[in-house]
Structure formats: structure tokens, C-alpha cells
mmCIF file of C-alpha atoms in Angstrom:
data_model
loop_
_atom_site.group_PDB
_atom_site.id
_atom_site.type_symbol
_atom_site.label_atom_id
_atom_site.label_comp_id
_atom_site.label_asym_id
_atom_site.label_seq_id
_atom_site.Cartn_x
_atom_site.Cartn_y
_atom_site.Cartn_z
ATOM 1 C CA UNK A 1 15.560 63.795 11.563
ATOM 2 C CA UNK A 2 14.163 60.438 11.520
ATOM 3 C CA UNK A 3 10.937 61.500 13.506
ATOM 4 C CA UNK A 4 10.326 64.740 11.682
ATOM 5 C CA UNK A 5 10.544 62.931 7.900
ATOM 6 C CA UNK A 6 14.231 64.380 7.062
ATOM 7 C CA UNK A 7 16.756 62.920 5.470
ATOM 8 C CA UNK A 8 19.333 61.423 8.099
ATOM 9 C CA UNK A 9 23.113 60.810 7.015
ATOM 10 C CA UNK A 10 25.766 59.161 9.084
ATOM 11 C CA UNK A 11 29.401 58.529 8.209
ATOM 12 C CA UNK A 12 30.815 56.669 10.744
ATOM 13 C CA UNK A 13 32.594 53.904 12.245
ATOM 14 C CA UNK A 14 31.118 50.586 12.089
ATOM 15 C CA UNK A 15 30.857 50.009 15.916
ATOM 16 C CA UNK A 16 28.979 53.575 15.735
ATOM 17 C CA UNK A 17 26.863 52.684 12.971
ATOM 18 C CA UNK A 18 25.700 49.470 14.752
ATOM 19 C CA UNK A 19 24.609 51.526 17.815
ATOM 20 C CA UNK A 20 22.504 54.640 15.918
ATOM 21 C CA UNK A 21 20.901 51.333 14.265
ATOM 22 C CA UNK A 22 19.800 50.080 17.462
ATOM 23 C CA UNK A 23 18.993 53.508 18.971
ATOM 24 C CA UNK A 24 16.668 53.991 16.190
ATOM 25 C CA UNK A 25 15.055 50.885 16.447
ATOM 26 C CA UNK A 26 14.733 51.140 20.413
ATOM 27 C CA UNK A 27 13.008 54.327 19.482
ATOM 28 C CA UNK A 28 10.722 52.473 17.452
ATOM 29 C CA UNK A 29 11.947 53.787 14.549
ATOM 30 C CA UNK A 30 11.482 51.800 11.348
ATOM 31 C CA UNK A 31 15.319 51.659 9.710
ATOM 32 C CA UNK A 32 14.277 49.670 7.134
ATOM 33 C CA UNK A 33 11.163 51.856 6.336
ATOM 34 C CA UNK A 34 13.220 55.316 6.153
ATOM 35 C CA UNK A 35 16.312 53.721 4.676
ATOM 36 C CA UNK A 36 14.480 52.311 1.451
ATOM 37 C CA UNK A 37 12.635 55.704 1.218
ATOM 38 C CA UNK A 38 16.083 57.239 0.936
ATOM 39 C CA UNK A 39 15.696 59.281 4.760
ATOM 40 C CA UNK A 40 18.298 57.142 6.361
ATOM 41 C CA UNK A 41 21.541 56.263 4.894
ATOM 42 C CA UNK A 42 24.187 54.525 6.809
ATOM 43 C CA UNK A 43 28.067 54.652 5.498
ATOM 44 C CA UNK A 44 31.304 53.474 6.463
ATOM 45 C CA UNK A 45 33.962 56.838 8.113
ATOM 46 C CA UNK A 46 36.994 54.763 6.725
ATOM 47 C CA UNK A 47 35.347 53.855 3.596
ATOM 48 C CA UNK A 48 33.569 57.240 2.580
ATOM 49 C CA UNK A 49 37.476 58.937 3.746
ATOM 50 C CA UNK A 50 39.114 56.684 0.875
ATOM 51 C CA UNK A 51 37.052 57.765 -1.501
ATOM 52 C CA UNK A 52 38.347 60.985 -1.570
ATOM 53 C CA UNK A 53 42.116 60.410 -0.212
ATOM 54 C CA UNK A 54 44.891 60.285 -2.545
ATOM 55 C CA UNK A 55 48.446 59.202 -1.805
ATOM 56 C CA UNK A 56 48.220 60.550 1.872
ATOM 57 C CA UNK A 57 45.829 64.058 1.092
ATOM 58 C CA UNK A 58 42.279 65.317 0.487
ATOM 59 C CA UNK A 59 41.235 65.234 -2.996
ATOM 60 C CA UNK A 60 39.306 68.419 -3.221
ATOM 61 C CA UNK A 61 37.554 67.635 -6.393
ATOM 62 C CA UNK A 62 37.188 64.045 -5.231
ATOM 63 C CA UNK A 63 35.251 65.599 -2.011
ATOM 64 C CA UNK A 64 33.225 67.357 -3.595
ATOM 65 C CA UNK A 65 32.386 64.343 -6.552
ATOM 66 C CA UNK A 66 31.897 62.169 -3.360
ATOM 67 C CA UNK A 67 30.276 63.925 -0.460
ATOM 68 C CA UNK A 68 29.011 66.823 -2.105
ATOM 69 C CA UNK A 69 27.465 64.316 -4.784
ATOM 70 C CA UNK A 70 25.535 62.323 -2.009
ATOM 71 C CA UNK A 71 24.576 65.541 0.438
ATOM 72 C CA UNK A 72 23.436 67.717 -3.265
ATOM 73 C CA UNK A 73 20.993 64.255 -4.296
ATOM 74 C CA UNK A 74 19.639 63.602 -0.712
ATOM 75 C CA UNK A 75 19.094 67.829 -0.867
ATOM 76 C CA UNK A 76 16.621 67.728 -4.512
ATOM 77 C CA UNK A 77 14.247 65.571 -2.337
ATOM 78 C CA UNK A 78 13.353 68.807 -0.690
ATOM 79 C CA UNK A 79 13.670 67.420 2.875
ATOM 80 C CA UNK A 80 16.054 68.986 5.226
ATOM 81 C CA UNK A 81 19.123 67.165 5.512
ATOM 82 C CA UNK A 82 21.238 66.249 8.714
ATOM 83 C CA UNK A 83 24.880 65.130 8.673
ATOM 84 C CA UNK A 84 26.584 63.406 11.553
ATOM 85 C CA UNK A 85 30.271 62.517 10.659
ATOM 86 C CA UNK A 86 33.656 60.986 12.207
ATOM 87 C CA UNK A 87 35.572 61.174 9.362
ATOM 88 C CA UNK A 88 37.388 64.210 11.096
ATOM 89 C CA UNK A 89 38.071 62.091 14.135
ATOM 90 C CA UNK A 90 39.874 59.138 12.158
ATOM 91 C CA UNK A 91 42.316 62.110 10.762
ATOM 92 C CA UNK A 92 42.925 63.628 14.042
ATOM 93 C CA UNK A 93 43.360 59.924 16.196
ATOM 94 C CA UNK A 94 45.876 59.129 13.127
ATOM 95 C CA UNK A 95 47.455 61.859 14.065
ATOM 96 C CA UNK A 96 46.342 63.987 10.805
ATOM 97 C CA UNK A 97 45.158 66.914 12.751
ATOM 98 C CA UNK A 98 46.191 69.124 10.070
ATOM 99 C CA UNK A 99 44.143 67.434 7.460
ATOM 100 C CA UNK A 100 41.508 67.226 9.844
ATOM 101 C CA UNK A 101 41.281 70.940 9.761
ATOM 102 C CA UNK A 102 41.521 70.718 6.268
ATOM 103 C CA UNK A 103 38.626 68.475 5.950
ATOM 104 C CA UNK A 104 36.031 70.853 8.337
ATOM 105 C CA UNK A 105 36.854 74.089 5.867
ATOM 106 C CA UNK A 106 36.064 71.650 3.443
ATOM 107 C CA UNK A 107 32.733 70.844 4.852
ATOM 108 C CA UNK A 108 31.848 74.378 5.079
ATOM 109 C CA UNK A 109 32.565 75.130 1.825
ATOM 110 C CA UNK A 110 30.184 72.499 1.142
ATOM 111 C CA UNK A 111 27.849 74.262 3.110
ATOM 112 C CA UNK A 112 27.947 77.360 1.118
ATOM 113 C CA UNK A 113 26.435 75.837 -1.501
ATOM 114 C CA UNK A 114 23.999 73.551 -0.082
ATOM 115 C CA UNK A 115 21.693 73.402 2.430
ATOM 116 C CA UNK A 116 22.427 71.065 5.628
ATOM 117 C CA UNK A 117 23.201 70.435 9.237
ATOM 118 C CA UNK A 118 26.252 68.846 10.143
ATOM 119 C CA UNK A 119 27.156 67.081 13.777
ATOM 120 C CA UNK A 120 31.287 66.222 13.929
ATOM 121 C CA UNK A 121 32.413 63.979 16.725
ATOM 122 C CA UNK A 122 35.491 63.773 18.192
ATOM 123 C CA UNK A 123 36.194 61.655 21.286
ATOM 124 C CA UNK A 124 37.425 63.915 24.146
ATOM 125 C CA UNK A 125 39.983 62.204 24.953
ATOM 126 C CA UNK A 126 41.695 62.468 21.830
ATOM 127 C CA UNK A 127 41.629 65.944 22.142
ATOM 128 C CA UNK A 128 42.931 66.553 25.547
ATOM 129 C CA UNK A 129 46.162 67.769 26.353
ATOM 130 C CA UNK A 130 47.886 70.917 25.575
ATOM 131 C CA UNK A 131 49.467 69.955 22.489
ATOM 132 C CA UNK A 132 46.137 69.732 21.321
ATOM 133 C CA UNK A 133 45.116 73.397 22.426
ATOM 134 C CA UNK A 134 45.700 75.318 19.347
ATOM 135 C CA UNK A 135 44.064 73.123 16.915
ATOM 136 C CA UNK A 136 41.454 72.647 19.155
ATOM 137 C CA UNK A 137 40.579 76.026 19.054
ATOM 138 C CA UNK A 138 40.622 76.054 14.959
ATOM 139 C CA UNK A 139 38.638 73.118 15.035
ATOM 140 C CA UNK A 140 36.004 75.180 17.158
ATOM 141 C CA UNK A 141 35.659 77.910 15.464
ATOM 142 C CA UNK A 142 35.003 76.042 12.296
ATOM 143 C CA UNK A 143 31.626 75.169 13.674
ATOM 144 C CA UNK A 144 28.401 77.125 14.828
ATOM 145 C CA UNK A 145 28.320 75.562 18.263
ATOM 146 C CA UNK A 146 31.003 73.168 20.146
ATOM 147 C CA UNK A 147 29.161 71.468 22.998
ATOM 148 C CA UNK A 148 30.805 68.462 25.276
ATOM 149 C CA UNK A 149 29.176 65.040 25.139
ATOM 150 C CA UNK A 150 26.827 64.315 28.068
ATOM 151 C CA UNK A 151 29.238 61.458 28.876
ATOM 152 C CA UNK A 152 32.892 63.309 28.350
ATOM 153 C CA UNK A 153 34.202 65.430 30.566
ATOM 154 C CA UNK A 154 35.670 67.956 28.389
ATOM 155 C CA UNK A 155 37.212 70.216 31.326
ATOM 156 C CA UNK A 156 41.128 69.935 30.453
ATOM 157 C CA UNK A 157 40.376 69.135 26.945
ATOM 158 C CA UNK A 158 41.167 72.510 25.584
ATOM 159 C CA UNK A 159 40.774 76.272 25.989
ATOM 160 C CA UNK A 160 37.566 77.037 23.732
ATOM 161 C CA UNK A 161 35.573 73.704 24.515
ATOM 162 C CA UNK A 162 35.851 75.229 28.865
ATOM 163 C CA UNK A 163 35.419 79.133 27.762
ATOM 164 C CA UNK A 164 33.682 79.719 25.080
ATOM 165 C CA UNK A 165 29.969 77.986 23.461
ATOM 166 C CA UNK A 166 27.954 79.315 19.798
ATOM 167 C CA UNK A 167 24.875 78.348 19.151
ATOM 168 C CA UNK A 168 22.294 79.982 16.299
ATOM 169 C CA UNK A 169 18.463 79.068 17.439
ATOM 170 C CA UNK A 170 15.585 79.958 15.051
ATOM 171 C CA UNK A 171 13.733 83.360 15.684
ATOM 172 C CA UNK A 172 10.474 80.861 17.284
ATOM 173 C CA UNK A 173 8.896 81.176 20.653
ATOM 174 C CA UNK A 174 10.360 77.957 22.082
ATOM 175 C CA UNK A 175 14.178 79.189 21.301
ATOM 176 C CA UNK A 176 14.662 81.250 24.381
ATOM 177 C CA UNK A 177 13.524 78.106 26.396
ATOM 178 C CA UNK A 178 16.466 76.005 24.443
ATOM 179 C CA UNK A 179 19.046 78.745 25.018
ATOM 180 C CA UNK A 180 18.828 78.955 28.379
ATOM 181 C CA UNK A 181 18.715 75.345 28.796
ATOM 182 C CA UNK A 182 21.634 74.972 26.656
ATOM 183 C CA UNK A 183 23.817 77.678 28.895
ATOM 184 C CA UNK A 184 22.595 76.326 32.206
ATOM 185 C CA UNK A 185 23.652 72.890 31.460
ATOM 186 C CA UNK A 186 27.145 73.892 29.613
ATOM 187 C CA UNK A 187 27.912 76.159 32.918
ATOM 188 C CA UNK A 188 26.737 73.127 34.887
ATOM 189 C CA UNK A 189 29.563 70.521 32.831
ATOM 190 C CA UNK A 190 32.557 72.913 33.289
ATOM 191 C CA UNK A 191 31.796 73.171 36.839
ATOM 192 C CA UNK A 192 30.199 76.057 37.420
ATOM 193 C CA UNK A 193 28.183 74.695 40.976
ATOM 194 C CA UNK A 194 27.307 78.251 42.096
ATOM 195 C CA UNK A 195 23.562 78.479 42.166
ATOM 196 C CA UNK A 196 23.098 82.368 42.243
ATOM 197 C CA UNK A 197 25.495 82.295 39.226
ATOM 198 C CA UNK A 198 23.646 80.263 37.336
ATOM 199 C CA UNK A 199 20.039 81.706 37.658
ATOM 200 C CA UNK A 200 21.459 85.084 36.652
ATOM 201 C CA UNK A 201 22.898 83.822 33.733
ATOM 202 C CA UNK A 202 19.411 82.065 33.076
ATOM 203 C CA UNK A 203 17.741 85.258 33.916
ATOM 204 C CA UNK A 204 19.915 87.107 31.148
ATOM 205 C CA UNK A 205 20.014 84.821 28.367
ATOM 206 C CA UNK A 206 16.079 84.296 28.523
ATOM 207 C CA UNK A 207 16.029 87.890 28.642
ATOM 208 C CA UNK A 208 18.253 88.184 25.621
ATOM 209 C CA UNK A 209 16.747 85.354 23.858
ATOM 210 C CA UNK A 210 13.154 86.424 24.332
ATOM 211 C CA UNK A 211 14.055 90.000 23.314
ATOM 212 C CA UNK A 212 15.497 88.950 20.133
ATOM 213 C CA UNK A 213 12.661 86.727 19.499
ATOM 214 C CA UNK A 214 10.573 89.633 19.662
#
């Protein structure tokens, strides 16, 4: 977002919001540039999630006043806007999982009426375990693609995050190129090691990819 001149949003922890800062920067990226041109803006996970709490619960209306507000005037710029929240993963880690779930419809509600990308994180290892499993899967299905981090092992962390990936590319000619990376390293991280395997899978999926491209 940040190289292409969109508007960059992240709600997160402060620990988080320290290291996208110095990311950026390593990147050569000019935070103070983009952030007083209104492209980068930087807020608090626990902070934003009070804002729209009320004894214990989600505020719809309050959601809407508060995130909605913010994602609706970054939106009349005319840039394309990118989300990347934890708010979802201070519910769930606080043992909220319910209002976690809650919070994702919300988002998509959201998303129904404006026009955005949004990245959730949750750290895999609050999501492991069985227990876990069927709220897992709800969380999953809430979004257009669920993809492990490239430093979490997600195997063991719950049923649709080891079987099952989404992911929408745009109809361009680079897409098929990004699906079948995408599947080749997902097989790859849930420990899929056999090579012939693999390069069918490839094989098919460029296939597919080109073919709907066409």
C-alpha cells in the first residue's frame, strides 16, 4: 500500500505498531511523508477495541461510528484502502472467541458497504488445540483466504487452516503466476514434501488459472 500510493491502516498492538514502523522505514519508506498525507495511519488494537465496547460487548452502532467512520473518510480520498487488524486476536487471547466471531461478521458487513482490503492476525498458537477447532473453522470461512504465517507452523492448529485455502486473484496475466505460487508454497507448509505431487498440482492450477484468465 505504502509503495503503490494507497491508503495503509493498522490497528494493532503497540509492540506491532513499533515494528511495521521500522519495516517501513528499513524499506525506505517515508512514515512521516505518507502519514501527514493521510496514506498511513497507525492506531492502538486495545484503544480502537474500547471505543466501541460497552459493559463487556460490541457496540454495533459504536463500530460502525468508529471504524466504519475512519475506513468511509480514508475511502472519499479515492485511493484503495488496506486494513491490517488484531483487534480480533485481543478477543480471542482474552478468551472472547465468541465476540471475536462477532467482530469479523462485523467487518464484513463493513465491507458491504465500502470498499477495502482487510489482513486479521491471529497468533497460531493461540489457536491451536482442539478446543479451538470449531471456531477456527468459523473464523475461516469469514475471510476470502486463510494462509499460515511464514514463521508459524500452523499444522495442528486446526482443521481448515491444514485442509482447506481461498484466495480471489484479479482476472490479469500475472495472477496464474501468484496462484500457483501461493498453492505450491501452502502444500509445501503443511508438509506436503512429495515432489511429483506438487508439480501436478502446479501444472493444474496454472492451467486453471491461465484458463480463467483467458
Amino acid at each position: 500500500a505504502a509503495r503503490a500510493g494507497e491508503v495503509a491502516i493498522v490497528i494493532a498492538t503497540e509492540a506491532h505498531r513499533r515494528a511495521f514502523a521500522v519495516e517501513l522505514e528499513a524499506e525506505g519508506i517515508d512514515l512521516a511523508q505518507i502519514s501527514a498525507g493521510g496514506r498511513f495511519l497507525s492506531l492502538d488494537a486495545a484503544d480502537t477495541m474500547a471505543a466501541f465496547m460497552a459493559d463487556g460487548r460490541i457496540d454495533h452502532d459504536a463500530f460502525h461510528e468508529v471504524v466504519g467512520g475512519l475506513v468511509r473518510k480514508t475511502a472519499s480520498s479515492g485511493r484503495p484502502v488496506r486494513v491490517y487488524g488484531e483487534i480480533v486476536a485481543l478477543l480471542w487471547d482474552a478468551g472472547d472467541v465468541l465476540a471475536a466471531i462477532e467482530l469479523e461478521t462485523l467487518w464484513n458487513d463493513l465491507a458491504r458497504e465500502l470498499t477495502f482490503s482487510l489482513f486479521c492476525s491471529y497468533p497460531a498458537a493461540s489457536v491451536a488445540g482442539s478446543e479451538h477447532e470449531e471456531a477456527l473453522h468459523q473464523i475461516c470461512h469469514l475471510h476470502s483466504s486463510v494462509l499460515p504465517s511464514a514463521n508459524d507452523d500452523w499444522r495442528g492448529a486446526g482443521q481448515c487452516s491444514q485442509t482447506e485455502l481461498v484466495a480471489e486473484f484479479a482476472a490479469e496475466r500475472d495472477s496464474p503466476g501468484r496462484a500457483r505460487h501461493l498453492v505450491v508454497g501452502t502444500l509445501r507448509q503443511w508438509g506436503h514434501d512429495d515432489d511429483i505431487l506438487v508439480e501436478d498440482t502446479a501444472l493444474i492450477v496454472s492451467e486453471l488459472a491461465t484458463n480463467a484468465v483467458v
